[in-house]
PDB file of C-alpha atoms and ligand atoms in Angstrom:
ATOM      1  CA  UNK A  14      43.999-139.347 -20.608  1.00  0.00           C
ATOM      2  CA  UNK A  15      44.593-141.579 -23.625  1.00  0.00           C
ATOM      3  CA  UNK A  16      47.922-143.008 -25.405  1.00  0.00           C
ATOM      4  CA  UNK A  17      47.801-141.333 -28.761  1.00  0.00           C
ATOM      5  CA  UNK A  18      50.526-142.924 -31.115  1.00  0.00           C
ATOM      6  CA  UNK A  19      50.078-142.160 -35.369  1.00  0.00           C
ATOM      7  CA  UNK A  20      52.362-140.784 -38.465  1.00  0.00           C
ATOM      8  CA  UNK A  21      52.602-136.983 -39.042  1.00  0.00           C
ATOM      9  CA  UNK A  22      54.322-136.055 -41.905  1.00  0.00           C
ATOM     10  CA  UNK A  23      55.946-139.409 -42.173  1.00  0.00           C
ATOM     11  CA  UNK A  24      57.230-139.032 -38.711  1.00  0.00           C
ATOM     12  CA  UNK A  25      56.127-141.237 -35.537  1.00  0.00           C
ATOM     13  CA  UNK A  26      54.134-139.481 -32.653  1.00  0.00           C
ATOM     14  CA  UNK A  27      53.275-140.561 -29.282  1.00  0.00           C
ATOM     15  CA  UNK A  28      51.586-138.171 -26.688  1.00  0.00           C
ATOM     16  CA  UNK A  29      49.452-139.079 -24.003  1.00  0.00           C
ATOM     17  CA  UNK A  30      46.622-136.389 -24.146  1.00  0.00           C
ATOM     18  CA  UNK A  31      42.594-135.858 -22.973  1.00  0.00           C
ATOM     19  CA  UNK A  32      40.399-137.697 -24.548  1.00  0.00           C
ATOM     20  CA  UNK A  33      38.359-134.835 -26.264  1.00  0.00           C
ATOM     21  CA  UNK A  34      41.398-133.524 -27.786  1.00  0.00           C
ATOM     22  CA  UNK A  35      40.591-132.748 -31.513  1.00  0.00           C
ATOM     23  CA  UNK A  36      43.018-134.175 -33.812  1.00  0.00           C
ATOM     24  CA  UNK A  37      43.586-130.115 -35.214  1.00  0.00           C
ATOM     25  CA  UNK A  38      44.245-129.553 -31.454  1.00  0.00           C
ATOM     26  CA  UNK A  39      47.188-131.936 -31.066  1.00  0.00           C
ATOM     27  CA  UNK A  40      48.381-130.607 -34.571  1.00  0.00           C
ATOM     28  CA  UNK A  41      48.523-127.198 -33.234  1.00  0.00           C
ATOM     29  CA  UNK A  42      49.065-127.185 -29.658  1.00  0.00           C
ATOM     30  CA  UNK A  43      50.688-130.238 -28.937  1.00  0.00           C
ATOM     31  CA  UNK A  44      53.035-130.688 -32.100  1.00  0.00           C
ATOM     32  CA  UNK A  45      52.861-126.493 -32.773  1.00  0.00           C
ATOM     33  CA  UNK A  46      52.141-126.977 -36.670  1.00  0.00           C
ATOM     34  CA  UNK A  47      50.187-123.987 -37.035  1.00  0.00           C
ATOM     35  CA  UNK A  48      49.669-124.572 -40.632  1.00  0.00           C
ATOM     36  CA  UNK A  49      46.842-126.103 -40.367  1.00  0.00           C
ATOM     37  CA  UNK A  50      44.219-123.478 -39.560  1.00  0.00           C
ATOM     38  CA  UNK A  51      40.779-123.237 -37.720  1.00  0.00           C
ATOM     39  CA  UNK A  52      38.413-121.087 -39.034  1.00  0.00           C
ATOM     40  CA  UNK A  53      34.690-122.471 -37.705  1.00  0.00           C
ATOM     41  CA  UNK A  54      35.157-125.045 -35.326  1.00  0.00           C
ATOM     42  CA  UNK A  55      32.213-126.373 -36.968  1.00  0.00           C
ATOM     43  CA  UNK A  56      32.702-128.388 -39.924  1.00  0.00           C
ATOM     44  CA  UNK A  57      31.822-125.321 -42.108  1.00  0.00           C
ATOM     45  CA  UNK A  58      34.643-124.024 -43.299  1.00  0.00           C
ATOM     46  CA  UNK A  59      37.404-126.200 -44.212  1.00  0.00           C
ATOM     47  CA  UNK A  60      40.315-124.471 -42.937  1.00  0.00           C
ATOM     48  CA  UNK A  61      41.228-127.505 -40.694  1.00  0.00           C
ATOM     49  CA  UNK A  62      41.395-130.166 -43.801  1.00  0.00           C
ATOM     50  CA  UNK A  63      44.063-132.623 -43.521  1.00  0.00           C
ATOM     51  CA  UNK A  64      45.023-135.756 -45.111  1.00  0.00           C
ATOM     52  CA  UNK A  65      43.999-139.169 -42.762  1.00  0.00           C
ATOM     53  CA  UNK A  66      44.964-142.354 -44.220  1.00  0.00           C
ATOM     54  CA  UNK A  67      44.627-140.828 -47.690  1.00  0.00           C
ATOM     55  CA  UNK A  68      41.643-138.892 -47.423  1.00  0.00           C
ATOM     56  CA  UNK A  69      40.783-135.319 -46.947  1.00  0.00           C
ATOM     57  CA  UNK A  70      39.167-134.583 -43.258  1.00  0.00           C
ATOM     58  CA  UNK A  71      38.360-131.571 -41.242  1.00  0.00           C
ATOM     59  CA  UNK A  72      40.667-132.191 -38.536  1.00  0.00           C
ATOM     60  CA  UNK A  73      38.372-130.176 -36.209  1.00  0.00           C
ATOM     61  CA  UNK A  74      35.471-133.146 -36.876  1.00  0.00           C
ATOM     62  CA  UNK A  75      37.920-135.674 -35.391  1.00  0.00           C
ATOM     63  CA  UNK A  76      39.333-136.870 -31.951  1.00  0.00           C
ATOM     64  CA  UNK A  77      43.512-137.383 -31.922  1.00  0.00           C
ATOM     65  CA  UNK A  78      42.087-140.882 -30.511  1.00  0.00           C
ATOM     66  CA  UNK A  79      39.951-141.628 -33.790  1.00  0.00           C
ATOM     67  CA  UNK A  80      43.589-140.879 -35.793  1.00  0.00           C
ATOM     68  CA  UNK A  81      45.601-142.821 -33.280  1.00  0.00           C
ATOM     69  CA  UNK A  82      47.027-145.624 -35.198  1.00  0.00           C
ATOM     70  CA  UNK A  83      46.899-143.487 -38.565  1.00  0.00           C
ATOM     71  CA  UNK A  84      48.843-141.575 -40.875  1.00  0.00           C
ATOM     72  CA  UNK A  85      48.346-137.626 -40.992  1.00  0.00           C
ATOM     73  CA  UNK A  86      49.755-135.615 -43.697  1.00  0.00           C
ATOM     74  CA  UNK A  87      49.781-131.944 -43.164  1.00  0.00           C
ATOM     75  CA  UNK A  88      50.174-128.794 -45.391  1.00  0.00           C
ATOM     76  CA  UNK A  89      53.612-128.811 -43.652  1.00  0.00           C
ATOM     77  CA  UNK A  90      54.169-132.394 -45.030  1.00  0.00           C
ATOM     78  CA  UNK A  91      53.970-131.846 -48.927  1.00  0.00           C
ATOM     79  CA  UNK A  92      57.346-129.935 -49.988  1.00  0.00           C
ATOM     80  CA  UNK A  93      59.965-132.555 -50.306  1.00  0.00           C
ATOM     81  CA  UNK A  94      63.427-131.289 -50.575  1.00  0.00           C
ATOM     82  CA  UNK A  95      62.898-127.746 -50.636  1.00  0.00           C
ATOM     83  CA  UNK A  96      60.582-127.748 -53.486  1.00  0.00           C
ATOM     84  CA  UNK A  97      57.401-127.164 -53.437  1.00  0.00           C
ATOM     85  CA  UNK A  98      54.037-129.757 -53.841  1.00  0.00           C
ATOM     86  CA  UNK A  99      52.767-128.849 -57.640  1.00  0.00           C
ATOM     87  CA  UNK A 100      49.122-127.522 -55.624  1.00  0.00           C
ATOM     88  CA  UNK A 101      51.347-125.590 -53.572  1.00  0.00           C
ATOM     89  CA  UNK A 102      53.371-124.169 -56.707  1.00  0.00           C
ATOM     90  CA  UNK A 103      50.157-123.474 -58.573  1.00  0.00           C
ATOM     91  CA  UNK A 104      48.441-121.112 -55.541  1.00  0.00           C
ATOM     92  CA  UNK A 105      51.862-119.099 -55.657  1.00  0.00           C
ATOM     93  CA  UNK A 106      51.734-118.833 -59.576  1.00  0.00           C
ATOM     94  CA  UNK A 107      47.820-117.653 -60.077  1.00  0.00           C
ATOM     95  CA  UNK A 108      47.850-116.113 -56.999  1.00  0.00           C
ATOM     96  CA  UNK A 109      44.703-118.342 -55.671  1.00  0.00           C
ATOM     97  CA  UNK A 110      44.889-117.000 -52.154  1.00  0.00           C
ATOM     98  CA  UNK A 111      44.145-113.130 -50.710  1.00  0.00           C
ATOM     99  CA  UNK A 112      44.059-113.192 -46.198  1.00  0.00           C
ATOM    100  CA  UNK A 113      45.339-116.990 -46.972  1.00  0.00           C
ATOM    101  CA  UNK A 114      43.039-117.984 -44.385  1.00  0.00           C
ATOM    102  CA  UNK A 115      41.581-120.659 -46.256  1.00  0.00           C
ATOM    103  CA  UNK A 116      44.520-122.020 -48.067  1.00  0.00           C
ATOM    104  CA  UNK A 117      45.908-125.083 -46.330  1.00  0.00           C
ATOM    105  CA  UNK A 118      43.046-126.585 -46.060  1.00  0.00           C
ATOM    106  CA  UNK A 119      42.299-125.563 -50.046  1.00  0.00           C
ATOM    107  CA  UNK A 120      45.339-127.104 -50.480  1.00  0.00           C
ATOM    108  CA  UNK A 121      44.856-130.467 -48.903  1.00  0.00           C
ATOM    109  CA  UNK A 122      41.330-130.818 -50.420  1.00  0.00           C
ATOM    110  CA  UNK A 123      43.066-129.925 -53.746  1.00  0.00           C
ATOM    111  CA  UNK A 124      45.903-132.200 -53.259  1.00  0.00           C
ATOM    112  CA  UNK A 125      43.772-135.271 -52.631  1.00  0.00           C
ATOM    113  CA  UNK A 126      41.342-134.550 -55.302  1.00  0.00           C
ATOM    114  CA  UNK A 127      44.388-134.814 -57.463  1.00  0.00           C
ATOM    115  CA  UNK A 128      46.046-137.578 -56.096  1.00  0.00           C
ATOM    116  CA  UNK A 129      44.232-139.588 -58.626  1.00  0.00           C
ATOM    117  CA  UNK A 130      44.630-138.311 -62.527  1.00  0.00           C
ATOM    118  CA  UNK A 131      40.724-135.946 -62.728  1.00  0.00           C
ATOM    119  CA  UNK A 132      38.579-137.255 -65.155  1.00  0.00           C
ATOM    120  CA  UNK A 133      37.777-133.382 -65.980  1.00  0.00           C
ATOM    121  CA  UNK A 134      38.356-130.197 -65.162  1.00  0.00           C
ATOM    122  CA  UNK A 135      34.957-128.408 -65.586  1.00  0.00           C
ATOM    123  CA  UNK A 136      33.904-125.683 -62.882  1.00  0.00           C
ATOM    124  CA  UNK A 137      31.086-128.216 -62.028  1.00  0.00           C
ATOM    125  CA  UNK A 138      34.230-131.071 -60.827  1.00  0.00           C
ATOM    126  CA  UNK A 139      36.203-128.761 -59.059  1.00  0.00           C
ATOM    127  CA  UNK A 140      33.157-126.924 -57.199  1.00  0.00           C
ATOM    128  CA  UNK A 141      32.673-130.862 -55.830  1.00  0.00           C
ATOM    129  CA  UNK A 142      36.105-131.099 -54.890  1.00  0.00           C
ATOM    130  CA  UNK A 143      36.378-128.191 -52.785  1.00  0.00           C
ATOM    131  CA  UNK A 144      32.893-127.783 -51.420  1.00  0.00           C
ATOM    132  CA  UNK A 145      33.308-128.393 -48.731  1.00  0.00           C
ATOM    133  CA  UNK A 146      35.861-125.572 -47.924  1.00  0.00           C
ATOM    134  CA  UNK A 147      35.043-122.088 -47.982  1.00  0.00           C
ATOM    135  CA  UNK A 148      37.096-118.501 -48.907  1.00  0.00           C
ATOM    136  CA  UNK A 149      35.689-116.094 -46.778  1.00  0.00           C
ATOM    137  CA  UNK A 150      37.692-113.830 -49.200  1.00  0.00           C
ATOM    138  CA  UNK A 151      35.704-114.536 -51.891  1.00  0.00           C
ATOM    139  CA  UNK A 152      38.911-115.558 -54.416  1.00  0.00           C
ATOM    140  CA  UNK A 153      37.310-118.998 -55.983  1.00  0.00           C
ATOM    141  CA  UNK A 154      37.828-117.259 -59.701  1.00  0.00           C
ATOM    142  CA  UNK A 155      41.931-117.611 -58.657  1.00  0.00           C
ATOM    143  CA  UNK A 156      41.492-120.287 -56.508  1.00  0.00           C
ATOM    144  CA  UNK A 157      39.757-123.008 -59.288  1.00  0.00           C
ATOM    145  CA  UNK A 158      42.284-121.479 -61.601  1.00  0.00           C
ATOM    146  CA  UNK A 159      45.319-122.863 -59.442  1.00  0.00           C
ATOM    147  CA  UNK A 160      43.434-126.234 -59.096  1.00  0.00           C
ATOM    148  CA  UNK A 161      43.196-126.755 -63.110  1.00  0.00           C
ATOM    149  CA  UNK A 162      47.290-125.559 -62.975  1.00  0.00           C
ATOM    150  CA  UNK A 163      48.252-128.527 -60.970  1.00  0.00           C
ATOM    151  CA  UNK A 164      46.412-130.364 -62.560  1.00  0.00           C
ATOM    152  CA  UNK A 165      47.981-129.865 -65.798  1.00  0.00           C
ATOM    153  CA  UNK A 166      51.380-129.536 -64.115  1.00  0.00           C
ATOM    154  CA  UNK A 167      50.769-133.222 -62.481  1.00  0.00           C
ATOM    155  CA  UNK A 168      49.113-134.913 -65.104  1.00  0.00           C
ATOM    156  CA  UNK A 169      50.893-133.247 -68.807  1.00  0.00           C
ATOM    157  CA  UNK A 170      48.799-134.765 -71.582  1.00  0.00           C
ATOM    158  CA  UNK A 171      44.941-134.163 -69.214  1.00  0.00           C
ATOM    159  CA  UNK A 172      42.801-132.627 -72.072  1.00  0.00           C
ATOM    160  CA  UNK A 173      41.458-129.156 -71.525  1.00  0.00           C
ATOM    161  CA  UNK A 174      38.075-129.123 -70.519  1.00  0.00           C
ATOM    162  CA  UNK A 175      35.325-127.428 -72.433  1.00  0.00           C
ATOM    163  CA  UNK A 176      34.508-124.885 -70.240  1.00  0.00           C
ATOM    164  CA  UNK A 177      38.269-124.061 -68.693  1.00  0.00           C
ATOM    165  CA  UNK A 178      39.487-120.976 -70.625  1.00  0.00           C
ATOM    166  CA  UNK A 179      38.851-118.525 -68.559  1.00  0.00           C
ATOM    167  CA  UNK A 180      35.042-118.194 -67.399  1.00  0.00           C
ATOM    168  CA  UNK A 181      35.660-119.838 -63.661  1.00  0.00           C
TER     169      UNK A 181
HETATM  170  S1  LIG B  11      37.742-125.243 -38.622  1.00  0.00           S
HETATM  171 FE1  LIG B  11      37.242-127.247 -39.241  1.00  0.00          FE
HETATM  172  S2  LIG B  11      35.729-127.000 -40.747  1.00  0.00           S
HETATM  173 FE2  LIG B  11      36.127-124.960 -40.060  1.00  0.00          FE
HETATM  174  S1  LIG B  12      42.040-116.158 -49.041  1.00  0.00           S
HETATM  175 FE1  LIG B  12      41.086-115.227 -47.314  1.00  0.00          FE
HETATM  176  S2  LIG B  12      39.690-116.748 -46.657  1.00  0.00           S
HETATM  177 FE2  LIG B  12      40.403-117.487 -48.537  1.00  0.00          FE
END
């Protein structure tokens, strides 16, 4: 056993737990946030991405004991007050999810690429900033469209990109 002690969602944790506990393990089972989902096991899919330390991981890639000493943020840790992160928001309005399988973890990828103003919004910048998560529904059309919403939504004056009306 190991002495596991980091930030979720701005709160302090401390669990003693195995050593090959994977840090989307603890999230689920041992704090039951189920929000953050496991789709591969693998590193393939995505589904697992969190925010560690300010940077998207698959959560599933990583031992608890790796994190211990770090800050997680969780799709269950970006509403504050009742309202909803702008990523969030923008999935709702163009509908960028169909099982919703895949979406916290598109959502954490999305909300870190984001976290610093884009410097463009072309399909070619957004297929780098979520390749590395996968909709086994096949709903990337809705899904890059919800990416260049928040990104408008969080950043007002970001020009439109060349290629962004409409042909995702
Ligand atoms: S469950 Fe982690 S990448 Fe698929
Ligand atoms: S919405 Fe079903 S896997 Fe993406």
């Amino acid at each position: 056993m190991v002495q596991v002690e980091l930030q979720v969602n701005g709160k302090s944790v401390s669990r003693a737990v195995e050593d090959r506990t994977l840090l989307v393990e603890f999230l689920r089972q041992t704090l039951g946030m189920t929000g953050t989902h496991v789709g591969c096991d693998t590193t393939q899919c995505g589904a697992c991405t969190v925010n560690l330390n300010g940077m998207a991981v698959k959560s599933c890639t990583i031992l608890v004991a790796q994190a211990s000493g770090g800050s997680v943020v969780t799709v269950e840790g970006l509403a504050k007050n009742g309202e909803l992160h702008p990523v969030q928001n923008a999935f709702v309005q163009c509908h960028g999810l169909q099982c919703g399988f895949c979406t916290p973890g598109m959502i954490m990828a999305t909300e870190r690429f984001l976290s610093k103003r884009p410097s463009s919004l072309d399909d070619e910048t957004i297929h780098c900033a979520l390749e590395g998560n996968i909709c086994r529904c096949t709903g990337y059309v809705n899904i890059i469209e919800a990416v260049r919403h928040a990104a408008h939504d969080m950043y007002p004056d970001l020009p439109q990109s060349a290629n962004e009306k409409g042909n995702a």
